[in-house]
Coordinates of C-alpha atoms in Angstrom, one line a residue:
A215 CA 21.4 17.6 16.7
Q216 CA 18.1 17.2 15.1
A217 CA 16.4 13.9 15.4
A218 CA 15.5 12.4 11.9
S219 CA 12.0 12.0 12.9
G220 CA 10.8 15.6 12.7
P221 CA 11.5 19.4 12.4
S222 CA 13.7 21.3 14.8
V223 CA 11.9 23.7 17.4
Q224 CA 12.9 26.6 15.3
E225 CA 11.5 25.3 12.0
V226 CA 8.1 24.7 13.9
C227 CA 8.2 28.3 15.5
S228 CA 9.2 30.0 12.3
L229 CA 6.5 28.2 10.2
A230 CA 3.7 28.9 12.9
L231 CA 4.8 32.4 12.8
E232 CA 4.5 32.6 9.0
L233 CA 1.1 31.0 8.9
A234 CA -0.3 33.3 11.7
S235 CA 1.1 36.5 10.1
S236 CA 0.1 35.6 6.5
H237 CA -3.6 34.6 7.2
T238 CA -6.4 36.0 9.3
P239 CA -9.9 34.4 8.3
A240 CA -11.7 31.4 9.9
T241 CA -8.7 29.6 11.5
M242 CA -5.1 30.3 12.3
S243 CA -4.3 28.9 9.0
G244 CA -6.9 31.0 7.0
V245 CA -8.3 27.9 5.5
T246 CA -12.0 28.0 5.0
V247 CA -14.5 25.1 4.6
A248 CA -16.5 24.7 1.2
D249 CA -20.2 24.3 1.6
E250 CA -20.1 21.2 -0.3
C251 CA -18.3 19.5 2.6
V252 CA -21.3 20.2 4.9
E253 CA -23.7 19.0 2.5
K254 CA -21.7 15.7 2.1
Y255 CA -21.6 15.3 5.9
N256 CA -25.3 15.8 6.0
Q257 CA -25.7 13.1 3.1
I258 CA -23.5 10.5 5.0
K259 CA -25.2 11.2 8.2
M260 CA -29.0 11.3 7.2
K261 CA -29.0 9.2 4.0
K262 CA -26.3 6.9 5.1
D263 CA -25.8 6.0 1.5
L264 CA -21.9 6.5 1.5
R265 CA -19.4 4.5 3.5
F266 CA -16.8 7.4 3.7
V267 CA -15.8 10.7 2.2
T268 CA -12.3 12.4 2.4
F269 CA -11.5 16.1 2.4
K270 CA -8.4 17.9 1.2
I271 CA -7.2 21.3 1.5
Q272 CA -7.0 22.9 -2.0
D273 CA -4.6 25.5 -2.9
K274 CA -3.6 26.1 0.9
K275 CA -7.2 28.1 1.1
Q276 CA -10.1 25.8 1.3
I277 CA -11.2 22.4 2.4
V278 CA -13.0 20.7 -0.3
I279 CA -14.3 17.1 -1.1
D280 CA -11.5 14.5 -2.3
V281 CA -12.9 11.2 -2.6
E282 CA -16.3 9.2 -1.8
G283 CA -16.7 5.7 -1.1
A284 CA -19.8 3.8 -1.7
K285 CA -21.8 2.2 1.1
D286 CA -20.7 -1.3 0.0
Q287 CA -17.1 -0.4 0.7
G288 CA -15.3 -1.1 4.0
L289 CA -12.5 0.1 6.1
E290 CA -9.8 -1.8 3.9
D291 CA -11.1 0.3 0.8
F292 CA -11.0 3.5 2.9
K293 CA -7.2 2.8 3.8
G294 CA -6.5 2.0 0.2
I295 CA -7.6 5.6 -1.0
L296 CA -5.5 7.4 1.7
P297 CA -2.5 9.1 0.2
D298 CA 0.8 8.1 1.7
D299 CA 2.4 11.6 1.3
Q300 CA -0.4 14.0 2.2
P301 CA -2.7 14.5 5.0
R302 CA -6.5 14.3 4.7
Y303 CA -9.7 14.7 6.8
A304 CA -12.2 12.1 6.4
L305 CA -15.6 10.8 7.7
I306 CA -16.2 7.1 7.8
D307 CA -19.4 5.4 8.8
L308 CA -18.2 2.5 10.8
D309 CA -20.5 -0.7 11.6
Y310 CA -19.3 -2.4 14.5
Q311 CA -20.7 -4.8 17.4
T312 CA -21.0 -3.6 20.9
D313 CA -19.6 -5.7 23.7
D314 CA -23.1 -7.0 24.4
G315 CA -23.6 -7.9 20.8
R316 CA -25.7 -5.1 19.6
E317 CA -25.1 -3.8 15.9
Q318 CA -24.1 -0.2 15.8
S319 CA -23.0 2.5 13.2
K320 CA -21.3 5.6 13.9
L321 CA -19.8 8.4 12.1
C322 CA -16.2 8.9 12.9
F323 CA -13.9 11.9 11.9
V324 CA -10.4 10.9 10.8
F325 CA -7.4 13.1 10.7
W326 CA -4.9 11.3 8.4
S327 CA -1.3 12.8 8.6
P328 CA 1.5 10.4 7.6
D329 CA 4.5 11.2 9.5
D330 CA 7.2 9.8 7.3
K331 CA 6.4 11.3 3.8
T332 CA 4.6 14.5 4.2
S333 CA 6.1 18.0 4.7
V334 CA 6.2 19.8 8.0
K335 CA 4.2 22.6 6.3
D336 CA 1.5 20.3 5.1
R337 CA 1.3 18.6 8.5
M338 CA 0.9 22.1 10.2
L339 CA -1.6 23.5 7.7
Y340 CA -3.7 20.5 8.1
A341 CA -3.3 20.4 12.0
S342 CA -4.1 24.1 12.4
S343 CA -7.2 23.9 10.0
K344 CA -8.7 20.8 11.6
D345 CA -11.1 22.8 14.0
A346 CA -12.4 24.7 10.9
I347 CA -14.0 21.7 9.3
K348 CA -14.8 20.1 12.8
K349 CA -16.9 23.1 13.7
K350 CA -18.9 22.6 10.5
L351 CA -19.6 18.9 11.2
V352 CA -21.8 19.3 14.2
G353 CA -22.5 16.1 16.1
I354 CA -19.4 14.0 15.3
M355 CA -19.0 11.7 18.3
K356 CA -15.8 10.0 17.5
E357 CA -12.3 11.2 16.2
L358 CA -9.3 9.3 15.2
Q359 CA -5.8 10.6 14.3
A360 CA -3.8 8.3 12.2
N361 CA -0.3 8.8 11.5
D362 CA 0.2 5.4 9.7
M363 CA -1.7 2.4 8.6
G364 CA -1.2 0.7 11.8
D365 CA -3.4 3.4 13.6
L366 CA -6.2 2.2 11.0
D367 CA -6.0 -1.5 12.0
T368 CA -9.5 -3.1 11.9
D369 CA -8.9 -4.5 15.5
T370 CA -7.7 -1.1 16.7
V371 CA -10.5 0.9 15.1
M372 CA -13.3 -1.4 16.3
E373 CA -12.0 -1.3 19.9
Y374 CA -11.8 2.5 19.7
M375 CA -15.4 2.7 18.4
K376 CA -16.7 0.5 21.3
K377 CA -15.4 3.0 24.0

């Protein structure tokens, strides 16, 4: 009896085999990272003129830029642009205060993978392609995985950033 929350072991194994046998480049999934993603990473890191940028896998082949958020936007704006039925990768420049009162700003990589409305295939494609984009975004110190909006609650995220 399969639990309603996820795929059976057989489904996961057969999909993993299908992915592994049908692709060979870059990652297990075969997904590559568009140069524009690295350029956008350098922009948000060096110029600090964006609050966030999201990335999506296009045509199951390449990670590309999806949405950009201006510097005056915040975490709530970021949460508002995440699709509730598709995974995304994201970079968000978070401002927070350390326990001793210092203002800090750090880039955080976010892997958004909503459990309830995404297909097993999409979740596996994004999970197996995550390393491809992370390898291109050199120097990311923080990483969050969020499976629902509760994982991106302001207090939860700010506490994580202080660690």
